[in-house]
Amino acid sequence: MERRRFIKLLSSLLGLSALGAFLYPLLRFLTPSEASIAAKKVTVAKGDIPAGTTKDLMIGLTPAIILNGRDKGFLAFSKVCTHLGCLVKFHPERQVFICPCHNGIFDLEGNVVSGPPPKPLQKFSVKVEGDKLVIG
Amino acid sequence: MQRMREWLEIRIGLDELIRSQLTEYRVPKNINLFYTLGIVAFVAYLVQSLTGILLLFYYIPDDKDAFQSVQLIMNHVPYGWLFRLIHVVGSNLMVAVVLLHVVSVFFLGSYKKPRELTWVVGALMLLTTLGFCLSGYLLPWSQLSFWATTVVTNIPTAFPVCGELVCRILRGSETVSGVTINRFFALHVAFLPPVLMSLFALHVFLVRRIGISAPPDGSEEEGEWQQFRHEDHPNGPPFYPYFVSKEAFMIVLYFIIMFSIISFAPALFLPPDTSVPADPFSTPEHIRPEWYFLAPYQMLKLIPNRFLGIALQLVLVAVFIFWPLIDKSEKANILKRPRLLALFLGTIVVWIGLTLWGSR
């Protein structure tokens, strides 16, 4: 191999390694850490949510809603619509969640009833511990 | 690649640009490594801008959250420690490189006619750089940054009539507070960058317009600049690859020094007081400025009258900025000017002495 070609190849290789050594930390730096986006457990008093009502709260960084359904017990969902990320609202008269942006409608299980959302609302587990609810 | 080259050739005359600015642009025959310090300083500025932008993604400029956000960057954000350390070490190296550049330009007499303006703009760039350091120092909201800023913003009060007003304008309140951090943050990320970029553009314009000065070799003619001309070096080696390879070497050396400090002495520029959140009710015992401010700091301590001390420093700064207009001799070779050489060496010795004294 010619000396000039060898030096070119070597410098390209070193340059690429240096670029990679910079880009990898950069990518990691810009990507939110799993810990920061992971939902954390939240405790709520049962008495705060009478039957047929809802309560908004944050689970980690996710806006969520707990529903005390008359015949379904306690249910917790992410309020983030799976279409474009607007927040859904509970409509007690129709017993559905409706997204105000593009009229996506979800039932009490979080499943899509109509509209553009491609998948159900994210569901959080709810555990009853005495007079407390542990969500997430 | 070839097609992209042709595309650019039609639009911007790429070949002619490369020829006139790189391969056929000649540099002085005896050009040396000191001439590369300008580009190294530019790279240092770039590194600071890039890491500064990255830190902005997580930093919160508020007295309640600033310290915590810096701790988050250092301890929780993946590789946050790396980008912050590059920024911290880089700021010190940037000052060192710019100071070396100034010293070498002085020693090589490159500020002489017709390059007086280039020197003045460069001197203003050094002051802007120090402005970056001062304004950035407060942002982590640590004990050291809080109290160092308290001391620095108190300095103008030595001046009668307007001193108190200047101090209040800098702080935005009676004492260093959340308002001050907002002001310093605005200075650091919004005001100083365009100032520095404008000065940089003017500096590079002047360097290219006038041409690179040749290191004095004892053969310079006196009084030859009677009208404007571009200084050519027809017998010199080409800018590319000859001088570019020297520049590349120095840039790599710069990064080697930076990463050696980050790897083997990460706390070199982060003394213990930088890990303690600012407490406006407790002044730490040994508040000292960064190494590049130690000499003026020690000088202030030595001169009993604060007003005189600061006034003297302002005069020295003015002399530094306008030195080419004061030193009118057309002899560029400092070795042939014993008095100037003595002044130059004396200044460096006094500076180092005051710095060492101030650090004790």
mmCIF file with all atom_site columns, C-alpha atoms in Angstrom, chain A:
data_model
loop_
_atom_site.group_PDB
_atom_site.id
_atom_site.type_symbol
_atom_site.label_atom_id
_atom_site.label_alt_id
_atom_site.label_comp_id
_atom_site.label_asym_id
_atom_site.label_entity_id
_atom_site.label_seq_id
_atom_site.pdbx_PDB_ins_code
_atom_site.Cartn_x
_atom_site.Cartn_y
_atom_site.Cartn_z
_atom_site.occupancy
_atom_site.B_iso_or_equiv
_atom_site.pdbx_formal_charge
_atom_site.auth_seq_id
_atom_site.auth_comp_id
_atom_site.auth_asym_id
_atom_site.auth_atom_id
_atom_site.pdbx_PDB_model_num
ATOM 1   C CA . MET A 1 1   ? 0.000   0.000  0.000  1.00 0.00 ? 1   MET A CA 1
ATOM 2   C CA . GLU A 1 2   ? 1.233   3.487  -0.850 1.00 0.00 ? 2   GLU A CA 1
ATOM 3   C CA . ARG A 1 3   ? 2.366   5.578  2.087  1.00 0.00 ? 3   ARG A CA 1
ATOM 4   C CA . ARG A 1 4   ? -0.007  8.422  1.169  1.00 0.00 ? 4   ARG A CA 1
ATOM 5   C CA . ARG A 1 5   ? -2.985  6.046  0.896  1.00 0.00 ? 5   ARG A CA 1
ATOM 6   C CA . PHE A 1 6   ? -2.084  4.411  4.215  1.00 0.00 ? 6   PHE A CA 1
ATOM 7   C CA . ILE A 1 7   ? -1.929  7.785  5.987  1.00 0.00 ? 7   ILE A CA 1
ATOM 8   C CA . LYS A 1 8   ? -5.256  8.810  4.450  1.00 0.00 ? 8   LYS A CA 1
ATOM 9   C CA . LEU A 1 9   ? -6.859  5.552  5.573  1.00 0.00 ? 9   LEU A CA 1
ATOM 10  C CA . LEU A 1 10  ? -5.396  5.818  9.058  1.00 0.00 ? 10  LEU A CA 1
ATOM 11  C CA . SER A 1 11  ? -6.504  9.417  9.515  1.00 0.00 ? 11  SER A CA 1
ATOM 12  C CA . SER A 1 12  ? -10.009 8.591  8.250  1.00 0.00 ? 12  SER A CA 1
ATOM 13  C CA . LEU A 1 13  ? -10.186 5.716  10.709 1.00 0.00 ? 13  LEU A CA 1
ATOM 14  C CA . LEU A 1 14  ? -8.972  7.877  13.583 1.00 0.00 ? 14  LEU A CA 1
ATOM 15  C CA . GLY A 1 15  ? -11.344 10.665 12.557 1.00 0.00 ? 15  GLY A CA 1
ATOM 16  C CA . LEU A 1 16  ? -14.295 8.284  12.459 1.00 0.00 ? 16  LEU A CA 1
ATOM 17  C CA . SER A 1 17  ? -13.372 6.838  15.865 1.00 0.00 ? 17  SER A CA 1
ATOM 18  C CA . ALA A 1 18  ? -13.149 10.349 17.315 1.00 0.00 ? 18  ALA A CA 1
ATOM 19  C CA . LEU A 1 19  ? -16.509 11.244 15.777 1.00 0.00 ? 19  LEU A CA 1
ATOM 20  C CA . GLY A 1 20  ? -18.061 8.065  17.184 1.00 0.00 ? 20  GLY A CA 1
ATOM 21  C CA . ALA A 1 21  ? -16.529 8.749  20.598 1.00 0.00 ? 21  ALA A CA 1
ATOM 22  C CA . PHE A 1 22  ? -18.259 12.126 20.518 1.00 0.00 ? 22  PHE A CA 1
ATOM 23  C CA . LEU A 1 23  ? -21.578 11.078 18.962 1.00 0.00 ? 23  LEU A CA 1
ATOM 24  C CA . TYR A 1 24  ? -22.295 8.188  21.334 1.00 0.00 ? 24  TYR A CA 1
ATOM 25  C CA . PRO A 1 25  ? -22.174 10.290 24.542 1.00 0.00 ? 25  PRO A CA 1
ATOM 26  C CA . LEU A 1 26  ? -24.080 13.035 22.698 1.00 0.00 ? 26  LEU A CA 1
ATOM 27  C CA . LEU A 1 27  ? -26.878 10.632 21.798 1.00 0.00 ? 27  LEU A CA 1
ATOM 28  C CA . ARG A 1 28  ? -27.001 9.271  25.341 1.00 0.00 ? 28  ARG A CA 1
ATOM 29  C CA . PHE A 1 29  ? -26.979 12.824 26.719 1.00 0.00 ? 29  PHE A CA 1
ATOM 30  C CA . LEU A 1 30  ? -29.919 13.869 24.576 1.00 0.00 ? 30  LEU A CA 1
ATOM 31  C CA . THR A 1 31  ? -31.996 10.719 25.171 1.00 0.00 ? 31  THR A CA 1
ATOM 32  C CA . PRO A 1 32  ? -34.071 10.975 28.354 1.00 0.00 ? 32  PRO A CA 1
ATOM 33  C CA . SER A 1 33  ? -32.972 8.373  30.882 1.00 0.00 ? 33  SER A CA 1
ATOM 34  C CA . GLU A 1 34  ? -35.290 5.445  31.544 1.00 0.00 ? 34  GLU A CA 1
ATOM 35  C CA . ALA A 1 35  ? -35.471 6.428  35.207 1.00 0.00 ? 35  ALA A CA 1
ATOM 36  C CA . SER A 1 36  ? -36.725 9.908  34.374 1.00 0.00 ? 36  SER A CA 1
ATOM 37  C CA . ILE A 1 37  ? -39.555 8.694  32.144 1.00 0.00 ? 37  ILE A CA 1
ATOM 38  C CA . ALA A 1 38  ? -40.500 5.561  34.116 1.00 0.00 ? 38  ALA A CA 1
ATOM 39  C CA . ALA A 1 39  ? -43.844 5.883  35.876 1.00 0.00 ? 39  ALA A CA 1
ATOM 40  C CA . LYS A 1 40  ? -43.520 5.984  39.629 1.00 0.00 ? 40  LYS A CA 1
ATOM 41  C CA . LYS A 1 41  ? -46.037 4.607  42.119 1.00 0.00 ? 41  LYS A CA 1
ATOM 42  C CA . VAL A 1 42  ? -48.545 7.080  43.516 1.00 0.00 ? 42  VAL A CA 1
ATOM 43  C CA . THR A 1 43  ? -50.727 6.583  46.596 1.00 0.00 ? 43  THR A CA 1
ATOM 44  C CA . VAL A 1 44  ? -54.202 8.124  46.866 1.00 0.00 ? 44  VAL A CA 1
ATOM 45  C CA . ALA A 1 45  ? -56.816 7.832  49.648 1.00 0.00 ? 45  ALA A CA 1
ATOM 46  C CA . LYS A 1 46  ? -59.830 5.786  48.498 1.00 0.00 ? 46  LYS A CA 1
ATOM 47  C CA . GLY A 1 47  ? -62.189 8.291  50.055 1.00 0.00 ? 47  GLY A CA 1
ATOM 48  C CA . ASP A 1 48  ? -60.905 11.027 47.718 1.00 0.00 ? 48  ASP A CA 1
ATOM 49  C CA . ILE A 1 49  ? -62.655 9.415  44.748 1.00 0.00 ? 49  ILE A CA 1
ATOM 50  C CA . PRO A 1 50  ? -66.354 8.713  45.430 1.00 0.00 ? 50  PRO A CA 1
ATOM 51  C CA . ALA A 1 51  ? -68.160 6.284  43.111 1.00 0.00 ? 51  ALA A CA 1
ATOM 52  C CA . GLY A 1 52  ? -68.757 7.703  39.635 1.00 0.00 ? 52  GLY A CA 1
ATOM 53  C CA . THR A 1 53  ? -66.108 10.402 39.916 1.00 0.00 ? 53  THR A CA 1
ATOM 54  C CA . THR A 1 54  ? -62.542 10.841 38.690 1.00 0.00 ? 54  THR A CA 1
ATOM 55  C CA . LYS A 1 55  ? -59.317 12.375 39.945 1.00 0.00 ? 55  LYS A CA 1
ATOM 56  C CA . ASP A 1 56  ? -56.417 13.752 37.902 1.00 0.00 ? 56  ASP A CA 1
ATOM 57  C CA . LEU A 1 57  ? -52.848 13.114 39.050 1.00 0.00 ? 57  LEU A CA 1
ATOM 58  C CA . MET A 1 58  ? -49.308 12.742 37.733 1.00 0.00 ? 58  MET A CA 1
ATOM 59  C CA . ILE A 1 59  ? -47.739 9.295  37.620 1.00 0.00 ? 59  ILE A CA 1
ATOM 60  C CA . GLY A 1 60  ? -44.055 10.034 37.080 1.00 0.00 ? 60  GLY A CA 1
ATOM 61  C CA . LEU A 1 61  ? -44.174 12.572 34.260 1.00 0.00 ? 61  LEU A CA 1
ATOM 62  C CA . THR A 1 62  ? -47.441 11.218 32.796 1.00 0.00 ? 62  THR A CA 1
ATOM 63  C CA . PRO A 1 63  ? -50.756 13.005 33.375 1.00 0.00 ? 63  PRO A CA 1
ATOM 64  C CA . ALA A 1 64  ? -53.184 10.296 34.507 1.00 0.00 ? 64  ALA A CA 1
ATOM 65  C CA . ILE A 1 65  ? -56.789 9.890  35.590 1.00 0.00 ? 65  ILE A CA 1
ATOM 66  C CA . ILE A 1 66  ? -58.300 7.523  38.191 1.00 0.00 ? 66  ILE A CA 1
ATOM 67  C CA . LEU A 1 67  ? -61.906 6.590  37.719 1.00 0.00 ? 67  LEU A CA 1
ATOM 68  C CA . ASN A 1 68  ? -64.104 5.022  40.373 1.00 0.00 ? 68  ASN A CA 1
ATOM 69  C CA . GLY A 1 69  ? -66.487 3.259  37.968 1.00 0.00 ? 69  GLY A CA 1
ATOM 70  C CA . ARG A 1 70  ? -69.836 2.302  39.468 1.00 0.00 ? 70  ARG A CA 1
ATOM 71  C CA . ASP A 1 71  ? -69.614 -1.342 38.434 1.00 0.00 ? 71  ASP A CA 1
ATOM 72  C CA . LYS A 1 72  ? -65.943 -1.525 37.378 1.00 0.00 ? 72  LYS A CA 1
ATOM 73  C CA . GLY A 1 73  ? -64.176 -0.422 40.532 1.00 0.00 ? 73  GLY A CA 1
ATOM 74  C CA . PHE A 1 74  ? -61.024 1.711  40.400 1.00 0.00 ? 74  PHE A CA 1
ATOM 75  C CA . LEU A 1 75  ? -59.337 2.167  37.021 1.00 0.00 ? 75  LEU A CA 1
ATOM 76  C CA . ALA A 1 76  ? -56.339 4.318  36.153 1.00 0.00 ? 76  ALA A CA 1
ATOM 77  C CA . PHE A 1 77  ? -55.305 5.484  32.671 1.00 0.00 ? 77  PHE A CA 1
ATOM 78  C CA . SER A 1 78  ? -52.823 7.816  31.105 1.00 0.00 ? 78  SER A CA 1
ATOM 79  C CA . LYS A 1 79  ? -54.693 10.903 29.914 1.00 0.00 ? 79  LYS A CA 1
ATOM 80  C CA . VAL A 1 80  ? -52.412 11.163 26.895 1.00 0.00 ? 80  VAL A CA 1
ATOM 81  C CA . CYS A 1 81  ? -54.409 10.414 23.727 1.00 0.00 ? 81  CYS A CA 1
ATOM 82  C CA . THR A 1 82  ? -52.593 7.839  21.599 1.00 0.00 ? 82  THR A CA 1
ATOM 83  C CA . HIS A 1 83  ? -53.324 9.880  18.453 1.00 0.00 ? 83  HIS A CA 1
ATOM 84  C CA . LEU A 1 84  ? -51.322 13.102 18.850 1.00 0.00 ? 84  LEU A CA 1
ATOM 85  C CA . GLY A 1 85  ? -50.794 13.466 22.572 1.00 0.00 ? 85  GLY A CA 1
ATOM 86  C CA . CYS A 1 86  ? -53.637 15.809 23.662 1.00 0.00 ? 86  CYS A CA 1
ATOM 87  C CA . LEU A 1 87  ? -55.193 15.029 27.052 1.00 0.00 ? 87  LEU A CA 1
ATOM 88  C CA . VAL A 1 88  ? -58.516 13.153 27.135 1.00 0.00 ? 88  VAL A CA 1
ATOM 89  C CA . LYS A 1 89  ? -61.438 14.187 29.375 1.00 0.00 ? 89  LYS A CA 1
ATOM 90  C CA . PHE A 1 90  ? -63.907 11.923 31.126 1.00 0.00 ? 90  PHE A CA 1
ATOM 91  C CA . HIS A 1 91  ? -67.563 12.525 30.163 1.00 0.00 ? 91  HIS A CA 1
ATOM 92  C CA . PRO A 1 92  ? -69.698 11.011 32.972 1.00 0.00 ? 92  PRO A CA 1
ATOM 93  C CA . GLU A 1 93  ? -72.984 11.340 31.069 1.00 0.00 ? 93  GLU A CA 1
ATOM 94  C CA . ARG A 1 94  ? -71.676 9.157  28.200 1.00 0.00 ? 94  ARG A CA 1
ATOM 95  C CA . GLN A 1 95  ? -69.223 7.119  30.346 1.00 0.00 ? 95  GLN A CA 1
ATOM 96  C CA . VAL A 1 96  ? -66.409 7.632  27.829 1.00 0.00 ? 96  VAL A CA 1
ATOM 97  C CA . PHE A 1 97  ? -63.088 9.485  27.554 1.00 0.00 ? 97  PHE A CA 1
ATOM 98  C CA . ILE A 1 98  ? -63.033 12.022 24.703 1.00 0.00 ? 98  ILE A CA 1
ATOM 99  C CA . CYS A 1 99  ? -59.992 13.710 23.232 1.00 0.00 ? 99  CYS A CA 1
ATOM 100 C CA . PRO A 1 100 ? -60.863 17.360 22.502 1.00 0.00 ? 100 PRO A CA 1
ATOM 101 C CA . CYS A 1 101 ? -58.361 17.690 19.656 1.00 0.00 ? 101 CYS A CA 1
ATOM 102 C CA . HIS A 1 102 ? -59.653 15.199 17.065 1.00 0.00 ? 102 HIS A CA 1
ATOM 103 C CA . ASN A 1 103 ? -62.605 13.660 18.840 1.00 0.00 ? 103 ASN A CA 1
ATOM 104 C CA . GLY A 1 104 ? -61.012 10.316 19.622 1.00 0.00 ? 104 GLY A CA 1
ATOM 105 C CA . ILE A 1 105 ? -63.329 8.377  21.956 1.00 0.00 ? 105 ILE A CA 1
ATOM 106 C CA . PHE A 1 106 ? -62.239 5.677  24.438 1.00 0.00 ? 106 PHE A CA 1
ATOM 107 C CA . ASP A 1 107 ? -64.479 3.459  26.573 1.00 0.00 ? 107 ASP A CA 1
ATOM 108 C CA . LEU A 1 108 ? -64.101 2.751  30.300 1.00 0.00 ? 108 LEU A CA 1
ATOM 109 C CA . GLU A 1 109 ? -61.479 0.068  29.541 1.00 0.00 ? 109 GLU A CA 1
ATOM 110 C CA . GLY A 1 110 ? -59.439 2.599  27.590 1.00 0.00 ? 110 GLY A CA 1
ATOM 111 C CA . ASN A 1 111 ? -60.218 0.916  24.253 1.00 0.00 ? 111 ASN A CA 1
ATOM 112 C CA . VAL A 1 112 ? -60.746 3.039  21.145 1.00 0.00 ? 112 VAL A CA 1
ATOM 113 C CA . VAL A 1 113 ? -64.472 3.418  20.345 1.00 0.00 ? 113 VAL A CA 1
ATOM 114 C CA . SER A 1 114 ? -64.142 5.823  17.437 1.00 0.00 ? 114 SER A CA 1
ATOM 115 C CA . GLY A 1 115 ? -61.930 8.472  15.926 1.00 0.00 ? 115 GLY A CA 1
ATOM 116 C CA . PRO A 1 116 ? -58.289 8.467  14.820 1.00 0.00 ? 116 PRO A CA 1
ATOM 117 C CA . PRO A 1 117 ? -56.405 7.065  17.893 1.00 0.00 ? 117 PRO A CA 1
ATOM 118 C CA . PRO A 1 118 ? -54.463 3.978  16.762 1.00 0.00 ? 118 PRO A CA 1
ATOM 119 C CA . LYS A 1 119 ? -54.368 2.182  20.113 1.00 0.00 ? 119 LYS A CA 1
ATOM 120 C CA . PRO A 1 120 ? -55.980 2.119  23.584 1.00 0.00 ? 120 PRO A CA 1
ATOM 121 C CA . LEU A 1 121 ? -55.039 4.474  26.407 1.00 0.00 ? 121 LEU A CA 1
ATOM 122 C CA . GLN A 1 122 ? -52.113 3.313  28.548 1.00 0.00 ? 122 GLN A CA 1
ATOM 123 C CA . LYS A 1 123 ? -53.539 1.553  31.603 1.00 0.00 ? 123 LYS A CA 1
ATOM 124 C CA . PHE A 1 124 ? -51.956 1.675  35.078 1.00 0.00 ? 124 PHE A CA 1
ATOM 125 C CA . SER A 1 125 ? -52.417 -1.044 37.671 1.00 0.00 ? 125 SER A CA 1
ATOM 126 C CA . VAL A 1 126 ? -54.453 -0.081 40.749 1.00 0.00 ? 126 VAL A CA 1
ATOM 127 C CA . LYS A 1 127 ? -53.966 -1.949 44.033 1.00 0.00 ? 127 LYS A CA 1
ATOM 128 C CA . VAL A 1 128 ? -56.295 -1.439 46.982 1.00 0.00 ? 128 VAL A CA 1
ATOM 129 C CA . GLU A 1 129 ? -54.311 -1.467 50.229 1.00 0.00 ? 129 GLU A CA 1
ATOM 130 C CA . GLY A 1 130 ? -56.681 -0.813 53.133 1.00 0.00 ? 130 GLY A CA 1
ATOM 131 C CA . ASP A 1 131 ? -58.153 2.636  52.606 1.00 0.00 ? 131 ASP A CA 1
ATOM 132 C CA . LYS A 1 132 ? -55.458 3.559  50.104 1.00 0.00 ? 132 LYS A CA 1
ATOM 133 C CA . LEU A 1 133 ? -54.998 3.059  46.374 1.00 0.00 ? 133 LEU A CA 1
ATOM 134 C CA . VAL A 1 134 ? -51.512 2.388  44.982 1.00 0.00 ? 134 VAL A CA 1
ATOM 135 C CA . ILE A 1 135 ? -51.355 3.317  41.320 1.00 0.00 ? 135 ILE A CA 1
ATOM 136 C CA . GLY A 1 136 ? -48.594 2.603  38.841 1.00 0.00 ? 136 GLY A CA 1
#
